[in-house]
Short mmCIF file of C-alpha atoms in Angstrom, two decimals:
data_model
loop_
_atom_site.label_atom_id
_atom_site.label_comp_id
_atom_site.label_asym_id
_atom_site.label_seq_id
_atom_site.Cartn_x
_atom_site.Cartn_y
_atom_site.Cartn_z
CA UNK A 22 0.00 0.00 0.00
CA UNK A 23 1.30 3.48 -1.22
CA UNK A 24 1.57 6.70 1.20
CA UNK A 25 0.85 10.33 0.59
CA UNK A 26 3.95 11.08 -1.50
CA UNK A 27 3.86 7.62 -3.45
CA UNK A 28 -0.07 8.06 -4.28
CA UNK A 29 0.88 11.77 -5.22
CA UNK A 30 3.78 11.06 -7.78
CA UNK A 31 2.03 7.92 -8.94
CA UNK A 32 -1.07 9.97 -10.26
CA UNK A 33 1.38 12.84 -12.41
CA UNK A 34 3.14 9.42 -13.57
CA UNK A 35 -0.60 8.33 -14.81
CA UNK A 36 -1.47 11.97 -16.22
CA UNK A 37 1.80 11.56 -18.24
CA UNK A 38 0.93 8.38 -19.71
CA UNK A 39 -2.82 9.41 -20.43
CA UNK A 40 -1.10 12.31 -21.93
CA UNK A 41 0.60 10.63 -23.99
CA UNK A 42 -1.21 7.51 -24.98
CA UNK A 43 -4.10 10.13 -26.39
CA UNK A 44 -1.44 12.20 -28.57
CA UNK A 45 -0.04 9.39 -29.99
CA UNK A 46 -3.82 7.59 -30.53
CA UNK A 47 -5.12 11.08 -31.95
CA UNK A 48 -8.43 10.15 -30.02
CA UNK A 49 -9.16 10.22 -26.41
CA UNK A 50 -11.24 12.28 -23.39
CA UNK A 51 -8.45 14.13 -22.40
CA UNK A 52 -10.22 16.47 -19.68
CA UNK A 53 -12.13 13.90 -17.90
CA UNK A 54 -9.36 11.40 -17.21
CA UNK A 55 -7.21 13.99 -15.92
CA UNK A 56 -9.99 15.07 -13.48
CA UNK A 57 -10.89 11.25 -12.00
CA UNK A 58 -7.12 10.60 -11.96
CA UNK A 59 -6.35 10.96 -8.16
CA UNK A 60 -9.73 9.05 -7.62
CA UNK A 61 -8.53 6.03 -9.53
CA UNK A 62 -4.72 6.27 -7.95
CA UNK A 63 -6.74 6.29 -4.30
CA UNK A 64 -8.97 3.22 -5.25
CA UNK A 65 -6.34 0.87 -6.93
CA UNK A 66 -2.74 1.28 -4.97
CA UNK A 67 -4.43 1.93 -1.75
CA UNK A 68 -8.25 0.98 -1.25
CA UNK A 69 -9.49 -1.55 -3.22
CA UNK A 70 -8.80 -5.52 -2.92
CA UNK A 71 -7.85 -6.72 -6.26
CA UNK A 72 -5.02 -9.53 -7.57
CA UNK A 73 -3.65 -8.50 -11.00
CA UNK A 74 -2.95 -11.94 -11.14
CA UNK A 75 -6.02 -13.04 -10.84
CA UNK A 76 -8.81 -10.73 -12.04
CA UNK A 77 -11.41 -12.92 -11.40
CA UNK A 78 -10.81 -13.03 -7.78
CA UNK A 79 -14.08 -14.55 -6.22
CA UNK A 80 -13.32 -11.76 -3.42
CA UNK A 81 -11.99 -8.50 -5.07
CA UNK A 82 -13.39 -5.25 -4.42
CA UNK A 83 -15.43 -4.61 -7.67
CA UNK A 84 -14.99 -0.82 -9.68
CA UNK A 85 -17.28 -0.05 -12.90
CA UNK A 86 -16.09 3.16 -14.50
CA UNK A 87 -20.08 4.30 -15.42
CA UNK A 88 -18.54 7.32 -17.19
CA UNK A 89 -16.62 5.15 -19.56
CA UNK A 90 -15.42 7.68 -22.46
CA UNK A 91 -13.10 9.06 -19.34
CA UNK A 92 -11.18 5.16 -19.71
CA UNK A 93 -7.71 6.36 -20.42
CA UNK A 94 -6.76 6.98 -16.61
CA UNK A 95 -7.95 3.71 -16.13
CA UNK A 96 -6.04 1.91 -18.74
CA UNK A 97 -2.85 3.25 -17.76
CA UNK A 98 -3.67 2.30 -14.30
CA UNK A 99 -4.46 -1.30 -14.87
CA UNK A 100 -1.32 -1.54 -17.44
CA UNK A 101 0.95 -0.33 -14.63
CA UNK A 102 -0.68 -2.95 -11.87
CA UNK A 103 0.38 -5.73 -14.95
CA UNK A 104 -3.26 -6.20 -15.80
CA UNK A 105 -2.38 -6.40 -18.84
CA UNK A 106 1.42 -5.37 -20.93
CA UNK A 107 2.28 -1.74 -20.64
CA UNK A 108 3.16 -1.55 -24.24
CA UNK A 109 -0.44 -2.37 -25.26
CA UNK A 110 -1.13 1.14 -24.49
CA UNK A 111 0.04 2.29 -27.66
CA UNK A 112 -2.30 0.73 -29.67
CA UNK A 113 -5.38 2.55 -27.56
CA UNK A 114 -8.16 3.70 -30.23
CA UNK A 115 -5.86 1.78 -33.08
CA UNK A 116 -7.92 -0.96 -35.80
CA UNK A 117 -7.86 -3.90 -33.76
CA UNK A 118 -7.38 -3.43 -30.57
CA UNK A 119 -8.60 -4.38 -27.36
CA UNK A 120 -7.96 -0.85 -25.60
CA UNK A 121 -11.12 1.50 -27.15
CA UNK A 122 -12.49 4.34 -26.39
CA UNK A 123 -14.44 2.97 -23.62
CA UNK A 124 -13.98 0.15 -21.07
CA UNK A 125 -14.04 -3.47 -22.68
CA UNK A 126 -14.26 -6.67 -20.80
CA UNK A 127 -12.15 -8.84 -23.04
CA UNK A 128 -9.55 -6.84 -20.87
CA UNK A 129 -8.45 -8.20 -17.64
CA UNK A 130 -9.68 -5.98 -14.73
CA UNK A 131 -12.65 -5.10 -16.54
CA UNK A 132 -15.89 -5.97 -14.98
CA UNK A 133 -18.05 -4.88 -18.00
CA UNK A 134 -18.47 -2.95 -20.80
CA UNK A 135 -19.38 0.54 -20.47
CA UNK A 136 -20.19 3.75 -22.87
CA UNK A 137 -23.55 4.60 -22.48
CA UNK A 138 -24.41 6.90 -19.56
CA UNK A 139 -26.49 5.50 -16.55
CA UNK A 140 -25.86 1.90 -17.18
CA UNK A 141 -22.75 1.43 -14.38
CA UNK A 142 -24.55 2.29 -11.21
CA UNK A 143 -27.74 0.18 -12.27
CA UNK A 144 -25.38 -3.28 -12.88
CA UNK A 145 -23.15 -1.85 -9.64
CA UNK A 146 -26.29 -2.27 -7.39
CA UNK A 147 -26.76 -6.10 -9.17
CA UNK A 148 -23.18 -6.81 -8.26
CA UNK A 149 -23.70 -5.75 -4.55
CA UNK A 150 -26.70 -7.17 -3.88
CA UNK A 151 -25.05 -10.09 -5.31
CA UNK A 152 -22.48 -9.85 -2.98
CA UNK A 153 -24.91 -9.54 -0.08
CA UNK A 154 -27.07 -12.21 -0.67
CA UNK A 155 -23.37 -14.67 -1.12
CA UNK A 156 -22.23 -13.26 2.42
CA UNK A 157 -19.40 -11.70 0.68
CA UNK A 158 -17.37 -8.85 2.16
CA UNK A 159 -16.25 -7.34 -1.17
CA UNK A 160 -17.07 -4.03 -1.96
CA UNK A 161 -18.41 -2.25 -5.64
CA UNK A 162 -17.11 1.46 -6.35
CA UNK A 163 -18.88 3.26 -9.38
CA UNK A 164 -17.28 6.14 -10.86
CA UNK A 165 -20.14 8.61 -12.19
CA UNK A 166 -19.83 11.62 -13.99
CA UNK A 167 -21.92 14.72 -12.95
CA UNK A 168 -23.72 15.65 -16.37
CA UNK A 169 -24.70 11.91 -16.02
CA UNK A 170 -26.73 12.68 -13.59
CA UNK A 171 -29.19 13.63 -15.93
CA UNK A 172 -30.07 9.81 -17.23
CA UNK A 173 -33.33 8.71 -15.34
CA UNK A 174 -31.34 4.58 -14.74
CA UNK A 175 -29.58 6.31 -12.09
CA UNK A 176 -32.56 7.24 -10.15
CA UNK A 177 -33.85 4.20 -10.20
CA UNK A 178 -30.75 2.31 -9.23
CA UNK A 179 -30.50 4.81 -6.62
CA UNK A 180 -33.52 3.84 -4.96
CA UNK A 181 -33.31 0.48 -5.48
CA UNK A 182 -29.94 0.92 -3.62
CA UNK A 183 -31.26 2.17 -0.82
CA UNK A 184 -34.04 -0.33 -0.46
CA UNK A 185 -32.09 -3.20 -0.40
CA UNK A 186 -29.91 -1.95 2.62
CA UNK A 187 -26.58 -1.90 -0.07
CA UNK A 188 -24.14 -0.47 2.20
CA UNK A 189 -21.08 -2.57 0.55
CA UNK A 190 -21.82 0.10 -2.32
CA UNK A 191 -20.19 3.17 -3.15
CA UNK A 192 -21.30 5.69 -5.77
CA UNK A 193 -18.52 8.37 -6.90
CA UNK A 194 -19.36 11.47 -8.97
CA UNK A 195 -16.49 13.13 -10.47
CA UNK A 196 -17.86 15.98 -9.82
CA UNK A 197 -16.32 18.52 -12.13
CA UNK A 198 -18.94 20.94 -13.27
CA UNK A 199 -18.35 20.60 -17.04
CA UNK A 200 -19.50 17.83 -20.00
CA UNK A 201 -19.41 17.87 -23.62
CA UNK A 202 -21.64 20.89 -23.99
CA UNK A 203 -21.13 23.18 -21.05
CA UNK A 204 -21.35 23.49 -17.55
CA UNK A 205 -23.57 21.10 -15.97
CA UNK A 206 -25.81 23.87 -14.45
CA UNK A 207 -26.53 25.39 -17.82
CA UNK A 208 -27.18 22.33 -19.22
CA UNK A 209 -28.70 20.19 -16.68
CA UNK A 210 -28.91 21.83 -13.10
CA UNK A 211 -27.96 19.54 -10.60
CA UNK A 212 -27.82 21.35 -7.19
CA UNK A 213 -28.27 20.39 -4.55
CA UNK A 214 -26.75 17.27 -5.40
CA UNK A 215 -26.02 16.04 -1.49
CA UNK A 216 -29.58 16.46 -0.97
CA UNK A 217 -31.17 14.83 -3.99
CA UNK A 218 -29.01 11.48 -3.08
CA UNK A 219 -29.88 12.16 0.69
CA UNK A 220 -33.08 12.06 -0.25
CA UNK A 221 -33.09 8.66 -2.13
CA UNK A 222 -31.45 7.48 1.00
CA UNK A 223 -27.59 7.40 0.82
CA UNK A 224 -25.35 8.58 2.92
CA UNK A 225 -23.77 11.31 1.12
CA UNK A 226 -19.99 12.70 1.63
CA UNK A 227 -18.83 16.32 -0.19
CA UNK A 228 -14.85 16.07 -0.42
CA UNK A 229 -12.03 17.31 -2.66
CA UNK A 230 -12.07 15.19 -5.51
CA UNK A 231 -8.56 16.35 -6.43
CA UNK A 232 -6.69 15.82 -3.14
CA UNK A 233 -4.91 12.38 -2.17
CA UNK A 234 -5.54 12.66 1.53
CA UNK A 235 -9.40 13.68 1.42
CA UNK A 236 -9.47 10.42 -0.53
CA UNK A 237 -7.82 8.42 1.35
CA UNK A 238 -9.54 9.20 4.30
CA UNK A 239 -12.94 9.16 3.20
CA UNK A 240 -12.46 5.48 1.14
CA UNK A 241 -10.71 4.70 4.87
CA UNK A 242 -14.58 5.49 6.22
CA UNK A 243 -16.49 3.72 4.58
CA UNK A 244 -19.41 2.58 5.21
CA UNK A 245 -20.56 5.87 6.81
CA UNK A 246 -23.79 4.34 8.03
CA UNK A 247 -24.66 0.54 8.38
CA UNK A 248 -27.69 -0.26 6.01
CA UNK A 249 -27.30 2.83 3.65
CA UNK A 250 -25.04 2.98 0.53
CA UNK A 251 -22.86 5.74 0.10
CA UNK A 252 -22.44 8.47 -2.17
CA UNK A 253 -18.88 10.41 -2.72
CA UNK A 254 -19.43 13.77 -4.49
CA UNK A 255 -15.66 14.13 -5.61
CA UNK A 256 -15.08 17.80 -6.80
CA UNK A 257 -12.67 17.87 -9.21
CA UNK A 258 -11.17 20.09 -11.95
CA UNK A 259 -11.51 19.31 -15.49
CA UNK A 260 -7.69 18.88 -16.89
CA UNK A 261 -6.22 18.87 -12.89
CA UNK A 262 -2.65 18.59 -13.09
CA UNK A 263 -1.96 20.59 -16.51
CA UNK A 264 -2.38 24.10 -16.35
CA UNK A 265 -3.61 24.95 -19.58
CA UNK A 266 -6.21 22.42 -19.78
CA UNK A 267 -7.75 23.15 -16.39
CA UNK A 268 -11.52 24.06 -16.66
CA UNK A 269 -11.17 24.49 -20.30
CA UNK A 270 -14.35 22.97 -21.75
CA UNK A 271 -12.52 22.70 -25.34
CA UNK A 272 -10.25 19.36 -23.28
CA UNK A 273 -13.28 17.67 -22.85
CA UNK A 274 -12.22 15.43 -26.14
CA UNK A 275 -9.19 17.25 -27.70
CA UNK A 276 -6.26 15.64 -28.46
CA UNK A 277 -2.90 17.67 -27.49
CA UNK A 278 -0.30 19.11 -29.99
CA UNK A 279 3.63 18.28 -29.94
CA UNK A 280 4.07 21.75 -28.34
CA UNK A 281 0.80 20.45 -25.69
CA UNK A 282 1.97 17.26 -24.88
CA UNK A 283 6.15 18.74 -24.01
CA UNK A 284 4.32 21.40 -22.47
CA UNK A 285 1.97 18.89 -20.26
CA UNK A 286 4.83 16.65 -19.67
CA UNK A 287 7.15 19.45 -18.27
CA UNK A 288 4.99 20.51 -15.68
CA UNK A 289 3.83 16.69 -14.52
CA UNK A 290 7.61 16.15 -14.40
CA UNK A 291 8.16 19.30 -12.36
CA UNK A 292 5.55 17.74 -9.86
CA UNK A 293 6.94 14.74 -9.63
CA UNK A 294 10.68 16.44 -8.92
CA UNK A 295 8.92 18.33 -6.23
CA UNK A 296 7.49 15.18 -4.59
CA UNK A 297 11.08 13.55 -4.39
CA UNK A 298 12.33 16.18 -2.68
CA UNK A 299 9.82 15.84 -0.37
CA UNK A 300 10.63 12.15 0.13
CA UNK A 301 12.51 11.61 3.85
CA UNK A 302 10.31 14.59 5.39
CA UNK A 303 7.68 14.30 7.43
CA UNK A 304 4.23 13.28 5.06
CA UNK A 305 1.00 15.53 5.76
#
């Protein structure tokens, strides 16, 4: 298991690769996997119970990524855990292969196949009740984006949560105020969030989306409140961790230039140098 500095440089080390992987696959969500990054660091070097070596682990923790265009974080993650070879990533988005656009479960570490928004949290809530009703311990973790929010299947997964008692569930909204075409309030209002999940019955937690230790801690919490499943509003920035693509609505999808990507590299690198140094000190 990682600590502060450790989670910290291992997420700029995923940004780079994201970074990368899209440039060279002139395709990607660039925004959107920069914002969940330090959500997915937090869940799979430090919270969740998983074997790379064996993804079908009768009693791994369980994560669906319900906002699947936002997969690139994930596949360098699961690359770097030896889920699968590291040099597959350079054929994501190519003819042929298995890393697309959007999570595929041909690909170890994959629980299912996602793209469409609102279908994760409905098949999360199948998996825990599953997992309730076999006296299993493990856990599911949904990742949800906020302008997903909008898709009625998460309602009604949210309720059904709630009346089965599913607290070995845990919804997560990246919650970073922008999708494809605008900010969510324009859009879609969404506020007041908390209390539209409060009021479906969760237990609902507001926290820093973008900041290791609020995620540590709170994934350290869980359950909040026995029978109730809980609900993680993450608030993030779109782009975290490269200036120029921080709340800039235009990252949602683009794919970075030559200039971009040394640009985005320098200053991930500069982060990382600033970690080491930090190595030896005492951690926060």
């Amino acid at each position: 298991m990682m600590d502060i500095i450790d989670l910290k440089k291992k997420a700029a080390e995923i940004r780079i690769r994201l970074f990368q992987m899209i440039h060279n696959a002139k395709a990607g969500h660039t925004g959107g996997s920069l914002s969940n990054t330090d959500i997915l660091t937090v869940l799979y070097y430090h919270t969740m119970r998983h074997n790379p070596q064996e993804p079908k682990w009768v009693e791994r923790d369980r994560f669906i990524a319900s906002k699947g265009h936002s997969v690139e974080s994930l596949w360098c993650i699961l690359a770097d855990l030896g889920y699968f070879p590291k040099s597959e990533l350079e054929t994501f988005s190519q003819f042929g292969t298995r890393l697309i656009g959007h999570p595929n479960n041909k690909v170890p570490g994959i629980e299912m196949n996602t793209g469409a928004l609102g279908h994760g949290l409905p098949i999360s809530v199948g998996m825990a009740l599953a997992g309730k009703r076999d006296h299993k311990d493990y856990r599911v973790f949904c990742l949800m984006g906020d302008g997903e929010q909008a898709e009625g299947s998460i309602w009604e997964a949210a309720m059904s949560a709630s009346h089965y008692k599913l607290d070995n569930l845990v919804g997560i909204i990246d919650r970073n105020s922008l999708q494809i075409s605008g900010n969510t309030e324009n859009v879609m209002g969404l506020d007041p969030l908390d209390k539209k999940w409060e009021a479906f019955g969760w237990h609902v937690v507001s926290i820093d989306g973008n900041d290791i230790v609020s995620l540590m801690e709170t994934f350290n919490s869980i359950p909040y409140t026995e029978g109730k499943p809980t609900l993680i509003i993450a608030n993030t920035v779109k782009g975290k961790g490269v200036s120029f693509a921080e709340n800039a609505i235009g990252w949602h999808h683009r794919v970075p230039s030559d200039e971009e990507l040394a640009l985005a590299i320098k200053e991930l690198t500069e982060q990382i140098e600033s970690l080491v140094s930090k190595e030896g000190q005492p951690h926060e």
